[in-house]
Amino acid sequence: GNSVTQMEGPVTLSEEAFLTINCTYTATGYPSLFWYVQYPGEGLQLLLKATKADDKGSNKGFEATYRKETTSFHLEKGSVQVSDSAVYFCALSDNTGNQFYFGTGTSLTVIP
Amino acid sequence: DTGVSQDPRHKITKRGQNVTFRCDPISEHNRLYWYRQTLGQGPEFLTYFQNEAQLEKSRLLSDRFSAERPKGSFSTLEIQRTEQGDSAMYLCASSPGGLARGYTFGSGTRLTVV
């Protein structure tokens, strides 16, 4: 079946530190991969996506590369800011495109 | 485009009562989805509609849950005879079709069953 495994949090970093949040997946066929972000009291917002192997999604300084050989989609940012504090969810959509499968989320706190 | 709206934002109810939530999708989006998110977990798929047709339901959607989307516009999710285990954030999302284009999520309805 389809599933996503995410690095457990919480993660606490100092401002300007390098961020990596690991995500691996199990899927049949050729899924699309996503990172969503959830700020306190808000819904989920799409951060970036990749629809095929070796694609790199990027947005707001965040990047993730779809690695089929390692079934991974790790999220990285070179220099985090306090405003990046949120919960980050890795997700995949299956071939049917009818639903998402989410990881459990990783809480990030960036301190000044 | 005002985004996806959900109402109410918060609902506290006594065990055994019925509750109904509403979702207004982005107007030109033909697909509408319901997800449930419990504390510390990622959202879990419940059901989705294409226009007014309910095309898929998760096994999580027990017979106490029912969702409708009359006329293919807004949707309601009703939970009958609520249980404490129903306490969660209920998220609605809409899309113009095709997940590669991504969803737009609402802010959710937080249900607490006491």
mmCIF file of C-alpha atoms in Angstrom:
data_model
loop_
_atom_site.group_PDB
_atom_site.id
_atom_site.type_symbol
_atom_site.label_atom_id
_atom_site.label_comp_id
_atom_site.label_asym_id
_atom_site.label_seq_id
_atom_site.Cartn_x
_atom_site.Cartn_y
_atom_site.Cartn_z
ATOM 1 C CA GLY A 1 0.000 0.000 0.000
ATOM 2 C CA ASN A 2 0.848 3.665 0.101
ATOM 3 C CA SER A 3 2.479 5.273 3.119
ATOM 4 C CA VAL A 4 4.817 8.066 4.150
ATOM 5 C CA THR A 5 7.342 7.964 6.972
ATOM 6 C CA GLN A 6 8.618 11.254 8.316
ATOM 7 C CA MET A 7 11.400 12.165 10.673
ATOM 8 C CA GLU A 8 9.988 12.603 14.138
ATOM 9 C CA GLY A 9 10.178 15.934 15.886
ATOM 10 C CA PRO A 10 10.099 18.277 17.435
ATOM 11 C CA VAL A 11 13.063 19.983 15.803
ATOM 12 C CA THR A 12 14.524 23.130 17.332
ATOM 13 C CA LEU A 13 17.070 25.184 15.402
ATOM 14 C CA SER A 14 18.737 28.529 15.769
ATOM 15 C CA GLU A 15 18.049 31.171 13.165
ATOM 16 C CA GLU A 16 20.190 30.765 10.015
ATOM 17 C CA ALA A 17 20.857 27.067 10.704
ATOM 18 C CA PHE A 18 20.552 24.404 7.998
ATOM 19 C CA LEU A 19 17.353 22.361 7.994
ATOM 20 C CA THR A 20 16.751 18.803 6.843
ATOM 21 C CA ILE A 21 13.517 16.928 7.461
ATOM 22 C CA ASN A 22 13.656 13.349 6.223
ATOM 23 C CA CYS A 23 10.785 11.731 4.357
ATOM 24 C CA THR A 24 10.595 8.284 2.795
ATOM 25 C CA TYR A 25 7.669 6.692 1.076
ATOM 26 C CA THR A 26 6.169 3.400 -0.018
ATOM 27 C CA ALA A 27 3.950 3.415 -3.065
ATOM 28 C CA THR A 28 2.826 1.353 -5.998
ATOM 29 C CA GLY A 29 3.400 2.876 -9.367
ATOM 30 C CA TYR A 30 4.584 6.440 -9.780
ATOM 31 C CA PRO A 31 3.307 8.754 -7.073
ATOM 32 C CA SER A 32 3.581 12.530 -6.922
ATOM 33 C CA LEU A 33 5.254 13.895 -3.788
ATOM 34 C CA PHE A 34 4.442 17.005 -1.776
ATOM 35 C CA TRP A 35 5.463 19.012 1.251
ATOM 36 C CA TYR A 36 2.755 20.912 3.096
ATOM 37 C CA VAL A 37 3.206 23.411 5.944
ATOM 38 C CA GLN A 38 0.760 24.152 8.738
ATOM 39 C CA TYR A 39 1.109 27.303 10.817
ATOM 40 C CA PRO A 40 -0.614 27.460 14.212
ATOM 41 C CA GLY A 41 -4.385 27.737 13.891
ATOM 42 C CA GLU A 42 -4.318 27.520 10.101
ATOM 43 C CA GLY A 43 -4.978 24.957 7.409
ATOM 44 C CA LEU A 44 -2.329 23.205 5.370
ATOM 45 C CA GLN A 45 -0.548 25.165 2.658
ATOM 46 C CA LEU A 46 1.262 23.596 -0.261
ATOM 47 C CA LEU A 47 4.988 24.323 0.081
ATOM 48 C CA LEU A 48 6.386 22.429 -2.901
ATOM 49 C CA LYS A 49 5.808 19.393 -5.072
ATOM 50 C CA ALA A 50 7.477 17.002 -7.511
ATOM 51 C CA THR A 51 5.589 14.821 -9.925
ATOM 52 C CA LYS A 52 8.279 12.501 -11.270
ATOM 53 C CA ALA A 53 11.640 11.008 -10.376
ATOM 54 C CA ASP A 54 14.590 13.424 -10.195
ATOM 55 C CA ASP A 55 12.298 16.455 -10.171
ATOM 56 C CA LYS A 56 13.251 19.119 -7.656
ATOM 57 C CA GLY A 57 10.497 21.150 -6.033
ATOM 58 C CA SER A 58 11.411 24.507 -4.553
ATOM 59 C CA ASN A 59 9.679 27.438 -2.897
ATOM 60 C CA LYS A 60 10.606 30.173 -0.373
ATOM 61 C CA GLY A 61 14.142 28.788 -0.044
ATOM 62 C CA PHE A 62 12.937 25.233 0.644
ATOM 63 C CA GLU A 63 13.905 22.386 -1.695
ATOM 64 C CA ALA A 64 13.192 18.675 -2.038
ATOM 65 C CA THR A 65 14.281 16.198 -4.724
ATOM 66 C CA TYR A 66 12.213 13.174 -5.722
ATOM 67 C CA ARG A 67 14.635 10.228 -5.366
ATOM 68 C CA LYS A 68 13.112 7.038 -6.735
ATOM 69 C CA GLU A 69 16.162 4.888 -5.992
ATOM 70 C CA THR A 70 16.002 5.706 -2.269
ATOM 71 C CA THR A 71 12.222 6.356 -2.186
ATOM 72 C CA SER A 72 12.879 9.665 -0.465
ATOM 73 C CA PHE A 73 11.792 13.306 -0.643
ATOM 74 C CA HIS A 74 13.811 15.082 2.044
ATOM 75 C CA LEU A 75 13.039 18.736 2.741
ATOM 76 C CA GLU A 76 15.991 21.157 3.045
ATOM 77 C CA LYS A 77 16.556 24.831 3.631
ATOM 78 C CA GLY A 78 19.933 26.482 3.847
ATOM 79 C CA SER A 79 19.123 29.175 6.411
ATOM 80 C CA VAL A 80 15.950 29.011 8.484
ATOM 81 C CA GLN A 81 14.119 32.007 9.894
ATOM 82 C CA VAL A 82 11.900 32.398 12.948
ATOM 83 C CA SER A 83 8.936 32.711 10.576
ATOM 84 C CA ASP A 84 9.573 29.135 9.348
ATOM 85 C CA SER A 85 8.369 27.763 12.689
ATOM 86 C CA ALA A 86 5.473 25.452 11.794
ATOM 87 C CA VAL A 87 4.554 21.811 11.302
ATOM 88 C CA TYR A 88 5.729 20.257 8.030
ATOM 89 C CA PHE A 89 3.948 17.335 6.384
ATOM 90 C CA CYS A 90 5.294 15.097 3.650
ATOM 91 C CA ALA A 91 2.599 13.569 1.443
ATOM 92 C CA LEU A 92 2.131 11.479 -1.650
ATOM 93 C CA SER A 93 -0.673 11.058 -4.103
ATOM 94 C CA ASP A 94 -1.156 7.742 -5.794
ATOM 95 C CA ASN A 95 -1.685 6.994 -9.474
ATOM 96 C CA THR A 96 -5.408 7.594 -9.250
ATOM 97 C CA GLY A 97 -4.827 11.110 -7.962
ATOM 98 C CA ASN A 98 -7.866 10.779 -5.730
ATOM 99 C CA GLN A 99 -6.302 11.175 -2.315
ATOM 100 C CA PHE A 100 -3.216 12.109 -0.350
ATOM 101 C CA TYR A 101 -1.325 9.975 2.127
ATOM 102 C CA PHE A 102 0.318 12.141 4.769
ATOM 103 C CA GLY A 103 3.184 11.588 7.161
ATOM 104 C CA THR A 104 2.714 12.344 10.834
ATOM 105 C CA GLY A 105 4.250 15.794 10.578
ATOM 106 C CA THR A 106 7.439 17.333 11.960
ATOM 107 C CA SER A 107 7.213 20.346 14.233
ATOM 108 C CA LEU A 108 9.938 22.929 13.649
ATOM 109 C CA THR A 109 10.745 25.746 16.064
ATOM 110 C CA VAL A 110 13.336 28.327 15.065
ATOM 111 C CA ILE A 111 14.755 30.437 17.875
ATOM 112 C CA PRO A 112 16.395 33.848 17.380
ATOM 113 C CA ASP B 1 -11.196 33.809 -4.731
ATOM 114 C CA THR B 2 -11.763 33.708 -1.002
ATOM 115 C CA GLY B 3 -10.211 30.287 -0.479
ATOM 116 C CA VAL B 4 -11.855 27.279 1.132
ATOM 117 C CA SER B 5 -14.125 28.223 4.019
ATOM 118 C CA GLN B 6 -15.145 25.933 6.836
ATOM 119 C CA ASP B 7 -17.771 26.541 9.462
ATOM 120 C CA PRO B 8 -17.705 26.413 12.418
ATOM 121 C CA ARG B 9 -14.052 26.787 13.392
ATOM 122 C CA HIS B 10 -14.629 25.101 16.719
ATOM 123 C CA LYS B 11 -17.396 22.821 17.995
ATOM 124 C CA ILE B 12 -17.787 21.336 21.464
ATOM 125 C CA THR B 13 -20.500 18.743 21.817
ATOM 126 C CA LYS B 14 -21.637 16.149 24.293
ATOM 127 C CA ARG B 15 -21.178 12.496 23.530
ATOM 128 C CA GLY B 16 -24.178 11.095 21.685
ATOM 129 C CA GLN B 17 -25.143 14.370 20.003
ATOM 130 C CA ASN B 18 -25.165 14.912 16.244
ATOM 131 C CA VAL B 19 -22.970 17.546 14.635
ATOM 132 C CA THR B 20 -22.775 18.966 11.122
ATOM 133 C CA PHE B 21 -19.920 20.855 9.519
ATOM 134 C CA ARG B 22 -19.965 22.896 6.342
ATOM 135 C CA CYS B 23 -17.332 23.465 3.690
ATOM 136 C CA ASP B 24 -17.471 26.047 0.905
ATOM 137 C CA PRO B 25 -14.833 25.256 -1.736
ATOM 138 C CA ILE B 26 -13.231 27.602 -4.212
ATOM 139 C CA SER B 27 -16.023 28.255 -6.676
ATOM 140 C CA GLU B 28 -14.438 26.872 -9.828
ATOM 141 C CA HIS B 29 -13.097 23.721 -8.166
ATOM 142 C CA ASN B 30 -15.058 20.607 -9.064
ATOM 143 C CA ARG B 31 -13.393 18.313 -6.539
ATOM 144 C CA LEU B 32 -13.969 18.478 -2.797
ATOM 145 C CA TYR B 33 -12.270 16.345 -0.149
ATOM 146 C CA TRP B 34 -12.733 15.689 3.552
ATOM 147 C CA TYR B 35 -9.865 14.677 5.831
ATOM 148 C CA ARG B 36 -9.595 14.056 9.559
ATOM 149 C CA GLN B 37 -6.534 15.057 11.575
ATOM 150 C CA THR B 38 -6.034 13.841 15.132
ATOM 151 C CA LEU B 39 -3.517 15.385 17.507
ATOM 152 C CA GLY B 40 0.054 14.671 16.483
ATOM 153 C CA GLN B 41 -0.937 12.899 13.299
ATOM 154 C CA GLY B 42 -1.158 13.773 9.645
ATOM 155 C CA PRO B 43 -4.519 14.186 7.927
ATOM 156 C CA GLU B 44 -6.321 10.988 6.942
ATOM 157 C CA PHE B 45 -8.567 10.763 3.902
ATOM 158 C CA LEU B 46 -12.288 10.368 4.538
ATOM 159 C CA THR B 47 -14.076 10.949 1.256
ATOM 160 C CA TYR B 48 -14.159 12.994 -1.923
ATOM 161 C CA PHE B 49 -16.662 14.387 -4.395
ATOM 162 C CA GLN B 50 -16.415 15.249 -8.029
ATOM 163 C CA ASN B 51 -19.193 17.776 -8.520
ATOM 164 C CA GLU B 52 -22.145 16.287 -6.631
ATOM 165 C CA ALA B 53 -21.035 12.654 -6.924
ATOM 166 C CA GLN B 54 -19.354 11.026 -3.931
ATOM 167 C CA LEU B 55 -16.757 8.866 -5.668
ATOM 168 C CA GLU B 56 -14.704 7.367 -2.869
ATOM 169 C CA LYS B 57 -15.099 6.719 0.841
ATOM 170 C CA SER B 58 -12.467 5.575 3.302
ATOM 171 C CA ARG B 59 -13.125 2.715 5.694
ATOM 172 C CA LEU B 60 -12.618 5.381 8.377
ATOM 173 C CA LEU B 61 -15.996 6.767 7.363
ATOM 174 C CA SER B 62 -18.204 4.618 9.569
ATOM 175 C CA ASP B 63 -21.967 4.476 9.155
ATOM 176 C CA ARG B 64 -22.267 7.291 11.714
ATOM 177 C CA PHE B 65 -20.628 9.644 9.221
ATOM 178 C CA SER B 66 -22.336 11.002 6.141
ATOM 179 C CA ALA B 67 -21.202 13.594 3.639
ATOM 180 C CA GLU B 68 -23.155 15.375 0.963
ATOM 181 C CA ARG B 69 -22.487 17.875 -1.755
ATOM 182 C CA PRO B 70 -25.835 18.908 -3.198
ATOM 183 C CA LYS B 71 -25.605 20.773 -6.501
ATOM 184 C CA GLY B 72 -21.850 20.297 -6.530
ATOM 185 C CA SER B 73 -21.146 23.429 -4.518
ATOM 186 C CA PHE B 74 -20.793 23.425 -0.716
ATOM 187 C CA SER B 75 -20.516 20.190 1.246
ATOM 188 C CA THR B 76 -21.666 19.052 4.666
ATOM 189 C CA LEU B 77 -20.198 16.379 6.894
ATOM 190 C CA GLU B 78 -22.510 15.013 9.578
ATOM 191 C CA ILE B 79 -21.495 12.833 12.489
ATOM 192 C CA GLN B 80 -24.315 11.084 14.314
ATOM 193 C CA ARG B 81 -24.129 9.849 17.905
ATOM 194 C CA THR B 82 -20.709 11.384 18.457
ATOM 195 C CA GLU B 83 -18.089 9.488 20.445
ATOM 196 C CA GLN B 84 -15.009 10.805 22.227
ATOM 197 C CA GLY B 85 -12.860 9.195 19.553
ATOM 198 C CA ASP B 86 -14.417 11.537 17.004
ATOM 199 C CA SER B 87 -12.553 14.465 18.570
ATOM 200 C CA ALA B 88 -10.273 15.756 15.822
ATOM 201 C CA MET B 89 -9.714 18.511 13.285
ATOM 202 C CA TYR B 90 -11.887 17.986 10.201
ATOM 203 C CA LEU B 91 -10.265 19.465 7.122
ATOM 204 C CA CYS B 92 -11.876 20.234 3.812
ATOM 205 C CA ALA B 93 -9.950 20.783 0.596
ATOM 206 C CA SER B 94 -10.837 21.502 -2.990
ATOM 207 C CA SER B 95 -9.040 21.218 -6.287
ATOM 208 C CA PRO B 96 -9.734 21.919 -9.942
ATOM 209 C CA GLY B 97 -9.133 18.257 -10.664
ATOM 210 C CA GLY B 98 -5.918 16.272 -10.721
ATOM 211 C CA LEU B 99 -3.775 16.122 -7.622
ATOM 212 C CA ALA B 100 -0.665 17.252 -9.425
ATOM 213 C CA ARG B 101 -2.244 20.703 -9.359
ATOM 214 C CA GLY B 102 -2.475 20.493 -5.581
ATOM 215 C CA TYR B 103 -5.245 21.039 -3.145
ATOM 216 C CA THR B 104 -6.311 24.174 -1.342
ATOM 217 C CA PHE B 105 -7.143 23.372 2.266
ATOM 218 C CA GLY B 106 -9.517 25.184 4.567
ATOM 219 C CA SER B 107 -8.585 26.085 8.135
ATOM 220 C CA GLY B 108 -10.564 23.169 9.505
ATOM 221 C CA THR B 109 -13.260 22.571 12.102
ATOM 222 C CA ARG B 110 -11.956 21.417 15.482
ATOM 223 C CA LEU B 111 -14.425 19.051 17.134
ATOM 224 C CA THR B 112 -14.229 18.249 20.829
ATOM 225 C CA VAL B 113 -16.578 15.590 22.180
ATOM 226 C CA VAL B 114 -16.981 15.704 25.958
#
